[in-house]
XYZ file of C-alpha atoms in Angstrom:
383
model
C 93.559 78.597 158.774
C 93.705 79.008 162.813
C 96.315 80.437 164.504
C 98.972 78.129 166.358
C 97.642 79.465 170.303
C 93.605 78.447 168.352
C 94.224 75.454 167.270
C 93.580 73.447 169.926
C 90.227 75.038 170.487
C 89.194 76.129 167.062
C 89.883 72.543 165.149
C 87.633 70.326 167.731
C 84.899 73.260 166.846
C 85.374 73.252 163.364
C 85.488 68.572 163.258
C 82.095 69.353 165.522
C 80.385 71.772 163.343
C 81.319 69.289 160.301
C 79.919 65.962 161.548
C 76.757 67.676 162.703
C 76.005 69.442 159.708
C 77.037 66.181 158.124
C 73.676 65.137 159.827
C 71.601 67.365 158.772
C 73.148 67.260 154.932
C 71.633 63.742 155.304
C 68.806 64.472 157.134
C 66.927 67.467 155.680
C 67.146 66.706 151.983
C 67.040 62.802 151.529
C 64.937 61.575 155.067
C 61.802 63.153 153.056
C 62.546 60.841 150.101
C 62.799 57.608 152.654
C 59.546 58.445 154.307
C 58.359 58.319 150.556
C 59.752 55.125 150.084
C 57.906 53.325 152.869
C 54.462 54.754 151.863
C 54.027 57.625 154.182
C 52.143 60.774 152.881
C 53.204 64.144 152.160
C 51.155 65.362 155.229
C 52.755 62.743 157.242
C 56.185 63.501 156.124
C 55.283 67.436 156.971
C 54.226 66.428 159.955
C 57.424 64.364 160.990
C 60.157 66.516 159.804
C 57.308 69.922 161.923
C 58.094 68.345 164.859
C 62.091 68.581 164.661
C 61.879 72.365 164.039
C 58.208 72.789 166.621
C 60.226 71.439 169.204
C 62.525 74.142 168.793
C 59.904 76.734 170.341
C 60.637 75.541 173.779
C 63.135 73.262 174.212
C 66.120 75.272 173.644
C 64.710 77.707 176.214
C 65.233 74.433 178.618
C 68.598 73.736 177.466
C 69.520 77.520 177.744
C 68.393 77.408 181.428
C 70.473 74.003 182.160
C 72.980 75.580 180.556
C 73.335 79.124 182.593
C 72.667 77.425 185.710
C 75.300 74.570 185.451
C 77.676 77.221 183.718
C 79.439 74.049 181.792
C 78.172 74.160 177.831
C 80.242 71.585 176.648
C 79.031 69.115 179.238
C 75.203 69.809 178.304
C 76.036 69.937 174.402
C 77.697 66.205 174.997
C 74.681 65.162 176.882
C 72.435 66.402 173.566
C 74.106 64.690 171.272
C 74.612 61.573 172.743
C 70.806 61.578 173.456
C 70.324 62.604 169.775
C 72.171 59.503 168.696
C 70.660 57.187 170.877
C 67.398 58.130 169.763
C 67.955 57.763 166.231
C 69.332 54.101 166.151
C 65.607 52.605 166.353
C 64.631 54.242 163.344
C 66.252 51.789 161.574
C 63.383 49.020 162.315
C 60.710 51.652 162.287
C 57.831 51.826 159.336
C 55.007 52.893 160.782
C 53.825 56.561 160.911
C 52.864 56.748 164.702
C 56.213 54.964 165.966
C 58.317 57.884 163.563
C 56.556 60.185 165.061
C 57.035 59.041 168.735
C 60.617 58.346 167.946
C 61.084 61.556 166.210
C 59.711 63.511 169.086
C 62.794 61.868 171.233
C 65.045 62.938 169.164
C 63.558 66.177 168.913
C 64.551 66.801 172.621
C 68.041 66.452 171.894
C 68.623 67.882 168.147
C 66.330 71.207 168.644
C 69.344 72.143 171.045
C 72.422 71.413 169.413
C 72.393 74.421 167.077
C 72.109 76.960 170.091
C 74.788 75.039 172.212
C 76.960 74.750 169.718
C 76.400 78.526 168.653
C 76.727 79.771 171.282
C 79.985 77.571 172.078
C 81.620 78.816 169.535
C 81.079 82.501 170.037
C 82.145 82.503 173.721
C 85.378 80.062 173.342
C 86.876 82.100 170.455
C 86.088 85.678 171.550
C 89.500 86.265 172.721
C 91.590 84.176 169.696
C 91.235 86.442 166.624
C 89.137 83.882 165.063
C 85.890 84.709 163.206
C 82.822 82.478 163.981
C 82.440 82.032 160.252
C 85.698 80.223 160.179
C 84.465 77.516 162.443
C 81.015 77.357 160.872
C 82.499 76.910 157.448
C 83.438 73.399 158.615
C 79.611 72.701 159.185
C 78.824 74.021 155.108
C 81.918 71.244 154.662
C 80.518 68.745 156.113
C 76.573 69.555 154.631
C 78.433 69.329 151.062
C 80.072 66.007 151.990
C 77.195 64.523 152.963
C 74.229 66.242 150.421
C 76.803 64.749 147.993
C 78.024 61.127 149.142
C 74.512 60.460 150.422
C 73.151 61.319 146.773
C 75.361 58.860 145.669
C 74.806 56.218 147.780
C 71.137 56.405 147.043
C 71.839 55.887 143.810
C 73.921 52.867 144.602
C 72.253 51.232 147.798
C 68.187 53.110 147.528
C 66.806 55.418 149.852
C 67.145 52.882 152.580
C 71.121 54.080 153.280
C 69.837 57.284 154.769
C 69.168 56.309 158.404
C 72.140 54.096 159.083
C 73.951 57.007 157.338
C 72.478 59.575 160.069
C 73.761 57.483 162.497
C 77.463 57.240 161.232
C 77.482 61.037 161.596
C 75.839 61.322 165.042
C 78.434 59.350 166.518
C 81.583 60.961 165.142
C 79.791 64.008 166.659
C 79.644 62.130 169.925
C 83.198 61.097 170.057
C 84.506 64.770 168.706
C 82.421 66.674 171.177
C 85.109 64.856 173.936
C 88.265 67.304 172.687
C 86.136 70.214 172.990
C 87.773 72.634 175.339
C 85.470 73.326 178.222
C 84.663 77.031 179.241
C 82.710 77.498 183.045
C 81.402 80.524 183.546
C 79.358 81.903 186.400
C 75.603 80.520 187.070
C 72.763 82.811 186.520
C 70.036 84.059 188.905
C 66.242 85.327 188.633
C 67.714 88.680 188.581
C 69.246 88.006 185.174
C 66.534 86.365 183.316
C 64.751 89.071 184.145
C 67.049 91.317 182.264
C 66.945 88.759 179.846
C 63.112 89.046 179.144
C 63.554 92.887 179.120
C 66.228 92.523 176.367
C 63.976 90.488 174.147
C 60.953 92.948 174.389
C 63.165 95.884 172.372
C 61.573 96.759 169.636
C 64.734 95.710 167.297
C 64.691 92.343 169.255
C 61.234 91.267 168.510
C 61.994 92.752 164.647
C 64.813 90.686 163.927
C 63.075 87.643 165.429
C 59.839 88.128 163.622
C 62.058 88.428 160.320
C 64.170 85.245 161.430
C 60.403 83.684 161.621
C 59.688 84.351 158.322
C 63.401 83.864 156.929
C 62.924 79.825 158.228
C 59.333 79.813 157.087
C 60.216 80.544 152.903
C 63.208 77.621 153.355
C 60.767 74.965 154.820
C 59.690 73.729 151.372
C 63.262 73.180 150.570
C 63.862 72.039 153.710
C 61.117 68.715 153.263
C 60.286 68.654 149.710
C 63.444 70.033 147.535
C 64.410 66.680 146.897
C 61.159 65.143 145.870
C 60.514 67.872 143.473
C 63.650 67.377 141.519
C 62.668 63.594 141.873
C 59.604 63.710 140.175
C 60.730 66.181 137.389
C 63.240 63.475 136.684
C 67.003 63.853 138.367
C 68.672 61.008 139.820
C 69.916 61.096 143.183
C 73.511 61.801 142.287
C 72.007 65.012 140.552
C 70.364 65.906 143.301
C 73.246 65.448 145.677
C 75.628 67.655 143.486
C 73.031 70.202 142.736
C 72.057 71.168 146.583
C 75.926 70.752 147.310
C 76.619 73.774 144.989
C 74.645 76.309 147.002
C 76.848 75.190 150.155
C 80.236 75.247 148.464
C 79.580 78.675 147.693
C 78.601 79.473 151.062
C 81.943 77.931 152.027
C 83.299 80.626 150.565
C 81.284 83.200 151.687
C 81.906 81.789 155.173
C 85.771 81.400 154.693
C 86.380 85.410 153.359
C 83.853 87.401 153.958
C 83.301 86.530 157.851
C 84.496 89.750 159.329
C 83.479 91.826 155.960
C 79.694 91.787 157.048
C 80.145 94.245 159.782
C 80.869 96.786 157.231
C 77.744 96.826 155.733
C 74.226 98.545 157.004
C 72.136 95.119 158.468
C 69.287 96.600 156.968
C 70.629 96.719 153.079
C 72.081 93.181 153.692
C 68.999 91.675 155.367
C 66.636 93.076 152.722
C 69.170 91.300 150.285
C 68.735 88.171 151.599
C 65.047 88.564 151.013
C 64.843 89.874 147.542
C 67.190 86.721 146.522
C 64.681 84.576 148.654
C 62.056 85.843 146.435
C 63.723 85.217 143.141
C 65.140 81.657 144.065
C 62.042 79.858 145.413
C 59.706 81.394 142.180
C 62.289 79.886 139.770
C 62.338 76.708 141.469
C 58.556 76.437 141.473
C 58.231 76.911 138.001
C 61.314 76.348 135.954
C 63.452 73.663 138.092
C 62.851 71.610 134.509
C 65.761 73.864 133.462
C 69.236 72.877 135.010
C 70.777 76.267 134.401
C 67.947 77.724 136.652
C 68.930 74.963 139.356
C 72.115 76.076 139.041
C 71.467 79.825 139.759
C 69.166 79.429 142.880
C 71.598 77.144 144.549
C 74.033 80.290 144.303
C 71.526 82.252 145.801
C 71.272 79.790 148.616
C 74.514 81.620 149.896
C 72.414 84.531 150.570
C 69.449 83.281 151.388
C 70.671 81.358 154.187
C 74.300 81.601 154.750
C 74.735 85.685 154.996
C 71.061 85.973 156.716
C 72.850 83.144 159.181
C 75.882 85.421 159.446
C 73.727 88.983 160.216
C 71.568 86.614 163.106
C 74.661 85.857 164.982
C 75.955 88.878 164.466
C 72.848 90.393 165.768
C 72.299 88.152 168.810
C 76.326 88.717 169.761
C 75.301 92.887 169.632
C 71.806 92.223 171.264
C 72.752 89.963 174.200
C 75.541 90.416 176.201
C 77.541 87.293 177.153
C 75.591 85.512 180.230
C 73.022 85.733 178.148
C 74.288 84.357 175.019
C 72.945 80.593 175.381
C 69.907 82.060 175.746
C 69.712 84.292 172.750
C 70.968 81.566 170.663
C 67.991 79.642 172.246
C 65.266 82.479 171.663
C 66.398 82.618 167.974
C 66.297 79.291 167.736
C 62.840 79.370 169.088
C 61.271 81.811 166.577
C 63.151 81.110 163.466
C 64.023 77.538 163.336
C 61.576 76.093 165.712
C 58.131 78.162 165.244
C 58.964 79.765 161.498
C 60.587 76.905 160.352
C 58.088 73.897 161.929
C 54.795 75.647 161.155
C 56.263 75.874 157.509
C 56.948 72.583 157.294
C 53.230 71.316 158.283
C 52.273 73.817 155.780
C 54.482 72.627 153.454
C 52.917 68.839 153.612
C 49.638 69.742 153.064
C 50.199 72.705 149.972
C 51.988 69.605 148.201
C 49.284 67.672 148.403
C 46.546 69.996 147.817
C 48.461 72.463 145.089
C 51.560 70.421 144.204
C 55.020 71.757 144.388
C 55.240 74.541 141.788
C 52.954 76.576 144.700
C 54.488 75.094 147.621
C 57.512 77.521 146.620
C 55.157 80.399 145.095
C 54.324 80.380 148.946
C 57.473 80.471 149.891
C 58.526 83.153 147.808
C 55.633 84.890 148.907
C 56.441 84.392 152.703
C 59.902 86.241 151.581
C 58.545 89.011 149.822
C 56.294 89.885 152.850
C 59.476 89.686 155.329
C 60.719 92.039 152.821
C 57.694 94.397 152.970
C 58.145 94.357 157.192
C 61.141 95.050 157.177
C 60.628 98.357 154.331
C 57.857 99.575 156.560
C 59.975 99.396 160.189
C 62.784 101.517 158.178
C 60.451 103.858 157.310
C 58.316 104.215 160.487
């Protein structure tokens, strides 16, 4: 899979990207179902998992900063994940809605900047080894499919109450991987280059891209919080549940383990619109006809598109857009926009559609939300 002159910095990459998406295969899909459990509401629980994404409209900026001006990422990633998992462990003795949210918020700090560290980690230590980002982010779809699937399980063994300490298992194999990553310095930034910075992200196809990243992040939120809740109330056990939203990812695996250098073949426009159109399709048919396994089945192919090849053209597009002392950054500003503002004001959307409309037009919405990305990005092409 890597090279023999890689290995040693491609595998500590690829055992990072796994625990950590372990996480969030835990996190995402099941920590809804345990906020159920202990009698919080669906606004509350919109609320709690908002802030994990809202904090992601300024704190990676922060952590960007840090991050040019120390000029050592792997030191400031191992600082946010260590806070991450510190912050998690009181969760376990935590029931009421205003300590969550409190607690969450800490955590917040730390986990709305691992995806841009790591990110943009990844791009910088492997630019000169041959090795495709996709190979090292196909660990992280690994590692979501482990643990959407054994977590399933184990809440149908043990109840909903496994998910924390579960979390917690993950965040601190993270913790002791991120210690063989291979370090990288590079030189410190200055108010002359943010400048140029802020000038790069005022181009008309930088603000496009991150107003369709906004809106990508936006049409996922409901199956972000409520995916799992939906299929629990139409009837399917948690082991169902676990092997049905590990499908989508194994196919991403896939997509992440071939096709990685394939995408820069392809117009950005055709493949972006693709990603939309399939957004469209899969979040109708799970609004309406998730009573149907075969239709489960298909949109958690789609989710390969959806999110893994519209993941693929962003980092593709923020590696063109930005050059390198600016790549922390970048990864920070998209960050910002699509996982922090699109993704968090979704989610507080999310909670209160569910209880106001129920779940078949939570995802109307979010099909809706795609179809209108696609419609932006039609109109730009033409214009």
């Amino acid at each position: 899979m890597f090279s023999d002159h890689a290995r040693p910095v491609a595998w500590p990459l690829f055992f990072f990207y796994f625990f950590f998406c372990a996480l969030i295969g835990v996190l995402m899909p099941y920590i809804s179902m345990y906020y159920k459990s202990i009698g919080l509401t669906a606004s509350e629980i919109g609320r709690l998992m908002s802030t994990f994404t809202l904090s992601g409209i300024l704190v990676p900026h922060f952590w960007g900063w840090l991050t040019a001006k120390v000029g050592l990422p792997k030191r400031i990633l191992q600082v946010a994940i260590l806070g991450c998992f510190v912050a998690v462990i009181p969760f376990n003795w935590s029931k009421q809605f205003e300590t969550l949210w409190l607690l969450t918020c800490t955590m917040a700090l730390f986990y709305s900047a691992l995806i841009p560290l790591t990110d943009s980690l990844a791009v910088r230590s492997i630019r000169y080894l041959d090795v495709p980002y996709t190979r090292l982010r196909v660990g992280g779809s690994m590692g979501y499919v482990f643990a959407v699937t054994g977590a399933g399980f184990l809440i149908g063994q043990f109840g909903v109450g496994i998910v924390i300490p579960t979390m917690c298992v993950f965040l601190a194999l993270a913790v002791v991987t991120s210690f063989f990553l291979k370090e990288q310095a590079y030189e410190v930034s200055n108010e002359k280059e943010t400048a140029s910075f802020l000038s790069l992200v005022k181009t008309p196809e930088s603000l496009l891209f991150f107003v369709l990243a906004f809106l990508a992040f936006m049409s996922h939120a409901p199956f972000n919080v409520f995916f799992a809740v939906h299929l629990s109330n139409l009837g399917y056990s948690g082991q169902y549940i676990g092997l049905l939203m590990a499908l989508g990812v194994v196919i991403e695996i896939v997509l992440f383990l071939f096709f990685g250098n394939s995408i820069k073949r392809f117009d950005v426009v055709h493949v972006i619109a693709l990603c939309f159109l399939c957004g469209v399709v899969r979040w109708f048919l799970v609004g309406w006809f998730a009573s149907l396994v075969w239709v489960l089945i298909f949109t958690q192919l789609l989710h390969s598109i959806t999110f893994a090849l519209f993941h693929m053209v962003s980092i593709e597009q923020i590696r063109r857009l930005f050059p390198e002392q600016y790549a922390s950054q970048g990864q920070a500003m998209y960050s910002a926009f699509a996982i922090g503002l699109g993704g968090g004001i979704g989610m507080v959307i999310t909670g209160y559609l569910w209880e106001w409309l129920g779940g078949a037009w939570v995802f109307t919405a979010a099909a809706c939300v795609s179809a209108l990305a696609l419609l932006i990005l039609l109109i730009s092409q033409r214009r």
